[in-house]
């Protein structure tokens, strides 16, 4: 059993790092990630101590290096080419206790391109692996996830801090701490978020459509928590960048005029108002069909043929909504 840090009223200010968890109704133990702030690099090879650098696949070109940020180190990861691109990362093994609940927290920022894809991957904490996927964010953002490790887990645990794209990501302050949360009550502390189109016309935009906006319903599972404790944000991710979208009640509003031809992604983020920590996110793809992709009359009783600008057939995922 890991030693837990107790919170006393007189120590609130000097123990700010664990105060937030205490106010949330649980306590955390020591950080299981060694050199999670990436400050130590004793041999000055650019790889932080306690971590191993790994680039997948063979032949891929990527940077996984330490960089200075406000006087301290952070980790930068980016692929220099999409050829052979899979994962550019550092990793280390962990000692976890099956049947316990853990809090993963970290700070990160990314480039502003909408095609970013990165995650923190945990093995040995579930059936196969646990991927905490990130949404692109321009400035430093603190993120947190709480999860239970099944009691039957026997595999060795490891943490992989990684990028899967040519858009850079920077990491800092990576922590994994055991908590005193009962596994049966995890949903009290880890909200869930989902999004779906209000109608099929909102996800698959056909030529000649008259609607001004595409609208998406946001659904939260807060397990009894006050929705006022959280705020949502919506952004449209495209090859041109990140476009903030309006939130109206429980809906995300995306102007049709802002959606480019082809595939875009609507990203929904959930923040804890207490400390502006990103606690959950989800995304959904939007398909906008330009007129030149439709050849002849469209009869939905027959298989439609959609073609890109080069004449190559493709199948728009939003057709399932029809």
GROMACS .gro file of C-alpha atoms in nm:
model
  322
    1UNK     CA    1   0.000   0.000   0.000
    2UNK     CA    2   0.136   0.342  -0.092
    3UNK     CA    3   0.154   0.609   0.180
    4UNK     CA    4  -0.117   0.870   0.136
    5UNK     CA    5  -0.070   1.239   0.198
    6UNK     CA    6  -0.315   1.380   0.448
    7UNK     CA    7  -0.453   1.731   0.412
    8UNK     CA    8  -0.469   1.957   0.714
    9UNK     CA    9  -0.634   2.302   0.705
   10UNK     CA   10  -0.313   2.480   0.799
   11UNK     CA   11  -0.125   2.309   0.519
   12UNK     CA   12  -0.360   2.392   0.234
   13UNK     CA   13  -0.143   2.663   0.078
   14UNK     CA   14   0.184   2.476   0.093
   15UNK     CA   15   0.035   2.152  -0.037
   16UNK     CA   16  -0.145   2.298  -0.337
   17UNK     CA   17  -0.056   2.002  -0.558
   18UNK     CA   18  -0.275   1.767  -0.356
   19UNK     CA   19  -0.532   2.014  -0.225
   20UNK     CA   20  -0.741   1.990  -0.542
   21UNK     CA   21  -0.772   1.615  -0.504
   22UNK     CA   22  -0.867   1.653  -0.139
   23UNK     CA   23  -1.143   1.902  -0.218
   24UNK     CA   24  -1.262   1.662  -0.490
   25UNK     CA   25  -1.324   1.405  -0.217
   26UNK     CA   26  -1.023   1.175  -0.245
   27UNK     CA   27  -0.657   1.157  -0.152
   28UNK     CA   28  -0.357   1.070  -0.368
   29UNK     CA   29  -0.035   0.885  -0.297
   30UNK     CA   30   0.317   0.941  -0.427
   31UNK     CA   31   0.386   0.993  -0.797
   32UNK     CA   32   0.476   0.657  -0.951
   33UNK     CA   33   0.631   0.820  -1.259
   34UNK     CA   34   1.002   0.882  -1.214
   35UNK     CA   35   1.132   1.213  -1.349
   36UNK     CA   36   0.785   1.303  -1.472
   37UNK     CA   37   0.891   1.666  -1.504
   38UNK     CA   38   1.175   1.568  -1.740
   39UNK     CA   39   1.423   1.782  -1.543
   40UNK     CA   40   1.695   1.516  -1.513
   41UNK     CA   41   1.920   1.425  -1.805
   42UNK     CA   42   2.244   1.322  -1.637
   43UNK     CA   43   2.425   1.207  -1.954
   44UNK     CA   44   2.294   1.505  -2.157
   45UNK     CA   45   2.185   1.286  -2.447
   46UNK     CA   46   1.849   1.461  -2.479
   47UNK     CA   47   1.659   1.165  -2.332
   48UNK     CA   48   1.529   1.228  -1.977
   49UNK     CA   49   1.662   0.997  -1.705
   50UNK     CA   50   1.438   0.696  -1.620
   51UNK     CA   51   1.280   0.712  -1.968
   52UNK     CA   52   1.356   0.520  -2.290
   53UNK     CA   53   1.314   0.683  -2.630
   54UNK     CA   54   1.134   0.481  -2.898
   55UNK     CA   55   1.027   0.569  -3.255
   56UNK     CA   56   0.794   0.346  -3.456
   57UNK     CA   57   0.802   0.228  -3.736
   58UNK     CA   58   1.147   0.148  -3.875
   59UNK     CA   59   1.251   0.421  -4.117
   60UNK     CA   60   1.032   0.688  -3.957
   61UNK     CA   61   1.184   1.032  -3.901
   62UNK     CA   62   1.090   1.202  -3.574
   63UNK     CA   63   1.217   1.420  -3.292
   64UNK     CA   64   1.173   1.321  -2.928
   65UNK     CA   65   1.385   1.574  -2.741
   66UNK     CA   66   1.405   1.785  -2.429
   67UNK     CA   67   1.338   2.157  -2.463
   68UNK     CA   68   1.360   2.445  -2.220
   69UNK     CA   69   1.038   2.610  -2.107
   70UNK     CA   70   1.037   2.894  -1.855
   71UNK     CA   71   1.360   2.776  -1.698
   72UNK     CA   72   1.271   2.406  -1.680
   73UNK     CA   73   1.258   2.112  -1.917
   74UNK     CA   74   0.967   1.975  -2.113
   75UNK     CA   75   0.949   1.694  -2.368
   76UNK     CA   76   0.882   1.767  -2.736
   77UNK     CA   77   0.766   1.495  -2.973
   78UNK     CA   78   0.694   1.534  -3.346
   79UNK     CA   79   0.720   1.335  -3.668
   80UNK     CA   80   0.919   1.512  -3.939
   81UNK     CA   81   0.747   1.318  -4.217
   82UNK     CA   82   0.427   1.112  -4.239
   83UNK     CA   83   0.617   0.828  -4.406
   84UNK     CA   84   0.629   0.520  -4.177
   85UNK     CA   85   0.470   0.734  -3.902
   86UNK     CA   86   0.325   0.548  -3.602
   87UNK     CA   87   0.452   0.652  -3.257
   88UNK     CA   88   0.729   0.887  -3.140
   89UNK     CA   89   0.760   0.851  -2.763
   90UNK     CA   90   0.938   0.791  -2.437
   91UNK     CA   91   0.831   0.522  -2.193
   92UNK     CA   92   0.906   0.366  -1.855
   93UNK     CA   93   0.779   0.072  -1.652
   94UNK     CA   94   0.552   0.127  -1.352
   95UNK     CA   95   0.460  -0.053  -1.032
   96UNK     CA   96   0.081  -0.055  -0.993
   97UNK     CA   97  -0.157  -0.241  -0.760
   98UNK     CA   98  -0.446  -0.430  -0.923
   99UNK     CA   99  -0.787  -0.338  -0.787
  100UNK     CA  100  -0.689   0.022  -0.709
  101UNK     CA  101  -0.800   0.353  -0.863
  102UNK     CA  102  -0.539   0.586  -1.011
  103UNK     CA  103  -0.520   0.950  -1.113
  104UNK     CA  104  -0.319   1.036  -1.425
  105UNK     CA  105  -0.238   1.405  -1.467
  106UNK     CA  106  -0.008   1.600  -1.697
  107UNK     CA  107   0.039   1.931  -1.873
  108UNK     CA  108   0.064   1.957  -2.249
  109UNK     CA  109   0.038   2.189  -2.545
  110UNK     CA  110   0.035   2.127  -2.920
  111UNK     CA  111   0.072   2.297  -3.254
  112UNK     CA  112  -0.241   2.468  -3.384
  113UNK     CA  113  -0.302   2.238  -3.682
  114UNK     CA  114  -0.624   2.044  -3.656
  115UNK     CA  115  -0.473   1.711  -3.764
  116UNK     CA  116  -0.285   1.654  -3.437
  117UNK     CA  117  -0.298   1.303  -3.295
  118UNK     CA  118  -0.127   1.214  -2.970
  119UNK     CA  119  -0.191   1.026  -2.647
  120UNK     CA  120  -0.053   0.885  -2.326
  121UNK     CA  121  -0.070   0.508  -2.344
  122UNK     CA  122  -0.082   0.285  -2.035
  123UNK     CA  123  -0.027  -0.090  -2.050
  124UNK     CA  124  -0.093  -0.335  -1.768
  125UNK     CA  125  -0.388  -0.130  -1.639
  126UNK     CA  126  -0.673  -0.301  -1.821
  127UNK     CA  127  -0.766  -0.566  -2.076
  128UNK     CA  128  -0.497  -0.465  -2.329
  129UNK     CA  129  -0.400  -0.098  -2.304
  130UNK     CA  130  -0.548   0.235  -2.200
  131UNK     CA  131  -0.507   0.530  -2.439
  132UNK     CA  132  -0.567   0.882  -2.305
  133UNK     CA  133  -0.610   1.072  -2.630
  134UNK     CA  134  -0.542   1.445  -2.648
  135UNK     CA  135  -0.721   1.724  -2.826
  136UNK     CA  136  -0.505   1.997  -2.985
  137UNK     CA  137  -0.453   2.295  -2.752
  138UNK     CA  138  -0.251   2.607  -2.829
  139UNK     CA  139  -0.139   2.690  -2.473
  140UNK     CA  140  -0.026   2.483  -2.176
  141UNK     CA  141  -0.325   2.285  -2.048
  142UNK     CA  142  -0.351   2.059  -1.745
  143UNK     CA  143  -0.536   1.734  -1.810
  144UNK     CA  144  -0.648   1.463  -1.569
  145UNK     CA  145  -0.811   1.119  -1.590
  146UNK     CA  146  -0.921   0.883  -1.314
  147UNK     CA  147  -0.955   0.511  -1.376
  148UNK     CA  148  -0.972   0.176  -1.198
  149UNK     CA  149  -0.726  -0.106  -1.260
  150UNK     CA  150  -0.908  -0.442  -1.267
  151UNK     CA  151  -0.826  -0.669  -0.976
  152UNK     CA  152  -0.739  -0.955  -1.213
  153UNK     CA  153  -0.468  -0.758  -1.398
  154UNK     CA  154  -0.136  -0.943  -1.401
  155UNK     CA  155   0.056  -0.779  -1.688
  156UNK     CA  156   0.349  -0.549  -1.623
  157UNK     CA  157   0.251  -0.183  -1.636
  158UNK     CA  158   0.421   0.089  -1.838
  159UNK     CA  159   0.350   0.445  -1.947
  160UNK     CA  160   0.414   0.575  -2.300
  161UNK     CA  161   0.415   0.952  -2.360
  162UNK     CA  162   0.379   0.991  -2.734
  163UNK     CA  163   0.282   1.163  -3.056
  164UNK     CA  164   0.128   1.005  -3.367
  165UNK     CA  165   0.138   1.302  -3.606
  166UNK     CA  166   0.347   1.571  -3.774
  167UNK     CA  167   0.196   1.832  -3.541
  168UNK     CA  168   0.427   1.886  -3.240
  169UNK     CA  169   0.327   1.819  -2.880
  170UNK     CA  170   0.505   1.922  -2.561
  171UNK     CA  171   0.460   1.737  -2.229
  172UNK     CA  172   0.544   1.825  -1.869
  173UNK     CA  173   0.459   1.725  -1.510
  174UNK     CA  174   0.342   1.371  -1.587
  175UNK     CA  175   0.204   1.203  -1.274
  176UNK     CA  176   0.034   0.874  -1.194
  177UNK     CA  177  -0.085   0.846  -0.835
  178UNK     CA  178  -0.279   0.582  -0.647
  179UNK     CA  179  -0.596   0.718  -0.485
  180UNK     CA  180  -0.823   0.605  -0.202
  181UNK     CA  181  -1.129   0.606  -0.431
  182UNK     CA  182  -1.351   0.296  -0.414
  183UNK     CA  183  -1.346   0.132  -0.761
  184UNK     CA  184  -1.726   0.113  -0.746
  185UNK     CA  185  -1.752   0.493  -0.732
  186UNK     CA  186  -1.508   0.593  -1.009
  187UNK     CA  187  -1.782   0.768  -1.211
  188UNK     CA  188  -1.834   1.009  -0.923
  189UNK     CA  189  -1.487   1.145  -0.992
  190UNK     CA  190  -1.445   1.086  -1.367
  191UNK     CA  191  -1.717   1.247  -1.580
  192UNK     CA  192  -1.796   1.111  -1.924
  193UNK     CA  193  -1.887   1.309  -2.236
  194UNK     CA  194  -2.042   1.209  -2.568
  195UNK     CA  195  -2.161   1.394  -2.878
  196UNK     CA  196  -2.398   1.305  -3.162
  197UNK     CA  197  -2.556   1.494  -3.453
  198UNK     CA  198  -2.905   1.632  -3.400
  199UNK     CA  199  -2.991   1.490  -3.743
  200UNK     CA  200  -2.804   1.306  -4.019
  201UNK     CA  201  -2.794   1.632  -4.217
  202UNK     CA  202  -2.567   1.778  -3.949
  203UNK     CA  203  -2.297   1.516  -3.993
  204UNK     CA  204  -2.323   1.454  -4.367
  205UNK     CA  205  -2.357   1.788  -4.547
  206UNK     CA  206  -2.481   1.738  -4.901
  207UNK     CA  207  -2.463   1.996  -5.182
  208UNK     CA  208  -2.761   2.231  -5.186
  209UNK     CA  209  -2.829   2.202  -4.814
  210UNK     CA  210  -3.023   2.496  -4.673
  211UNK     CA  211  -2.939   2.473  -4.302
  212UNK     CA  212  -2.728   2.760  -4.170
  213UNK     CA  213  -2.559   2.556  -3.898
  214UNK     CA  214  -2.472   2.198  -3.817
  215UNK     CA  215  -2.585   2.116  -3.462
  216UNK     CA  216  -2.461   1.847  -3.226
  217UNK     CA  217  -2.606   1.727  -2.897
  218UNK     CA  218  -2.360   1.706  -2.605
  219UNK     CA  219  -2.436   1.447  -2.338
  220UNK     CA  220  -2.266   1.436  -1.998
  221UNK     CA  221  -2.257   1.155  -1.745
  222UNK     CA  222  -2.172   1.324  -1.417
  223UNK     CA  223  -2.303   1.054  -1.182
  224UNK     CA  224  -2.490   1.301  -0.965
  225UNK     CA  225  -2.231   1.582  -0.974
  226UNK     CA  226  -2.346   1.936  -1.034
  227UNK     CA  227  -2.317   2.026  -1.403
  228UNK     CA  228  -2.232   2.380  -1.290
  229UNK     CA  229  -1.893   2.252  -1.176
  230UNK     CA  230  -1.792   2.201  -1.538
  231UNK     CA  231  -1.769   2.398  -1.860
  232UNK     CA  232  -1.768   2.269  -2.215
  233UNK     CA  233  -1.585   2.398  -2.519
  234UNK     CA  234  -1.627   2.307  -2.886
  235UNK     CA  235  -1.379   2.349  -3.171
  236UNK     CA  236  -1.384   2.253  -3.538
  237UNK     CA  237  -1.056   2.087  -3.638
  238UNK     CA  238  -0.960   2.123  -4.003
  239UNK     CA  239  -0.645   2.126  -4.212
  240UNK     CA  240  -0.658   2.505  -4.185
  241UNK     CA  241  -0.643   2.508  -3.807
  242UNK     CA  242  -0.871   2.520  -3.503
  243UNK     CA  243  -1.199   2.716  -3.509
  244UNK     CA  244  -1.384   2.781  -3.179
  245UNK     CA  245  -1.756   2.701  -3.202
  246UNK     CA  246  -2.058   2.823  -3.009
  247UNK     CA  247  -2.205   2.625  -2.721
  248UNK     CA  248  -2.580   2.688  -2.677
  249UNK     CA  249  -2.726   2.497  -2.386
  250UNK     CA  250  -2.639   2.134  -2.450
  251UNK     CA  251  -2.562   2.183  -2.818
  252UNK     CA  252  -2.252   2.270  -3.019
  253UNK     CA  253  -2.327   2.501  -3.312
  254UNK     CA  254  -2.100   2.484  -3.618
  255UNK     CA  255  -2.161   2.734  -3.903
  256UNK     CA  256  -2.200   2.546  -4.229
  257UNK     CA  257  -1.992   2.815  -4.401
  258UNK     CA  258  -1.698   2.735  -4.172
  259UNK     CA  259  -1.693   2.365  -4.261
  260UNK     CA  260  -1.456   2.293  -4.552
  261UNK     CA  261  -1.518   2.028  -4.815
  262UNK     CA  262  -1.410   1.682  -4.713
  263UNK     CA  263  -1.367   1.550  -4.359
  264UNK     CA  264  -1.347   1.774  -4.053
  265UNK     CA  265  -1.359   1.691  -3.683
  266UNK     CA  266  -1.573   1.846  -3.411
  267UNK     CA  267  -1.386   1.833  -3.080
  268UNK     CA  268  -1.574   1.868  -2.750
  269UNK     CA  269  -1.382   1.934  -2.427
  270UNK     CA  270  -1.496   1.926  -2.064
  271UNK     CA  271  -1.314   2.137  -1.803
  272UNK     CA  272  -1.340   2.143  -1.425
  273UNK     CA  273  -1.424   2.502  -1.332
  274UNK     CA  274  -1.236   2.475  -1.000
  275UNK     CA  275  -0.891   2.465  -1.162
  276UNK     CA  276  -0.963   2.468  -1.538
  277UNK     CA  277  -0.833   2.113  -1.574
  278UNK     CA  278  -0.935   1.920  -1.886
  279UNK     CA  279  -1.113   1.612  -1.748
  280UNK     CA  280  -1.281   1.457  -2.054
  281UNK     CA  281  -1.311   1.499  -2.429
  282UNK     CA  282  -1.470   1.343  -2.733
  283UNK     CA  283  -1.490   1.403  -3.106
  284UNK     CA  284  -1.702   1.331  -3.410
  285UNK     CA  285  -1.625   1.351  -3.781
  286UNK     CA  286  -1.821   1.574  -4.020
  287UNK     CA  287  -1.833   1.507  -4.393
  288UNK     CA  288  -1.911   1.787  -4.640
  289UNK     CA  289  -1.965   1.671  -4.997
  290UNK     CA  290  -1.877   1.924  -5.273
  291UNK     CA  291  -2.103   1.924  -5.581
  292UNK     CA  292  -1.831   1.798  -5.816
  293UNK     CA  293  -1.808   1.469  -5.623
  294UNK     CA  294  -2.157   1.362  -5.727
  295UNK     CA  295  -2.172   1.204  -6.068
  296UNK     CA  296  -2.524   1.195  -6.212
  297UNK     CA  297  -2.846   1.177  -6.012
  298UNK     CA  298  -2.828   1.046  -5.655
  299UNK     CA  299  -3.065   0.758  -5.579
  300UNK     CA  300  -3.036   0.644  -5.218
  301UNK     CA  301  -3.198   0.313  -5.311
  302UNK     CA  302  -2.876   0.230  -5.494
  303UNK     CA  303  -2.514   0.248  -5.391
  304UNK     CA  304  -2.396   0.604  -5.449
  305UNK     CA  305  -2.056   0.671  -5.600
  306UNK     CA  306  -1.867   0.959  -5.438
  307UNK     CA  307  -1.541   1.073  -5.591
  308UNK     CA  308  -1.273   1.312  -5.476
  309UNK     CA  309  -1.120   1.583  -5.695
  310UNK     CA  310  -0.885   1.329  -5.851
  311UNK     CA  311  -1.173   1.103  -5.950
  312UNK     CA  312  -1.095   0.837  -5.688
  313UNK     CA  313  -1.407   0.674  -5.533
  314UNK     CA  314  -1.451   0.701  -5.154
  315UNK     CA  315  -1.722   0.624  -4.902
  316UNK     CA  316  -1.832   0.912  -4.671
  317UNK     CA  317  -1.870   0.783  -4.317
  318UNK     CA  318  -2.175   1.003  -4.258
  319UNK     CA  319  -2.381   0.790  -4.501
  320UNK     CA  320  -2.456   0.559  -4.209
  321UNK     CA  321  -2.665   0.841  -4.064
  322UNK     CA  322  -2.889   0.834  -4.370
   0.00000   0.00000   0.00000
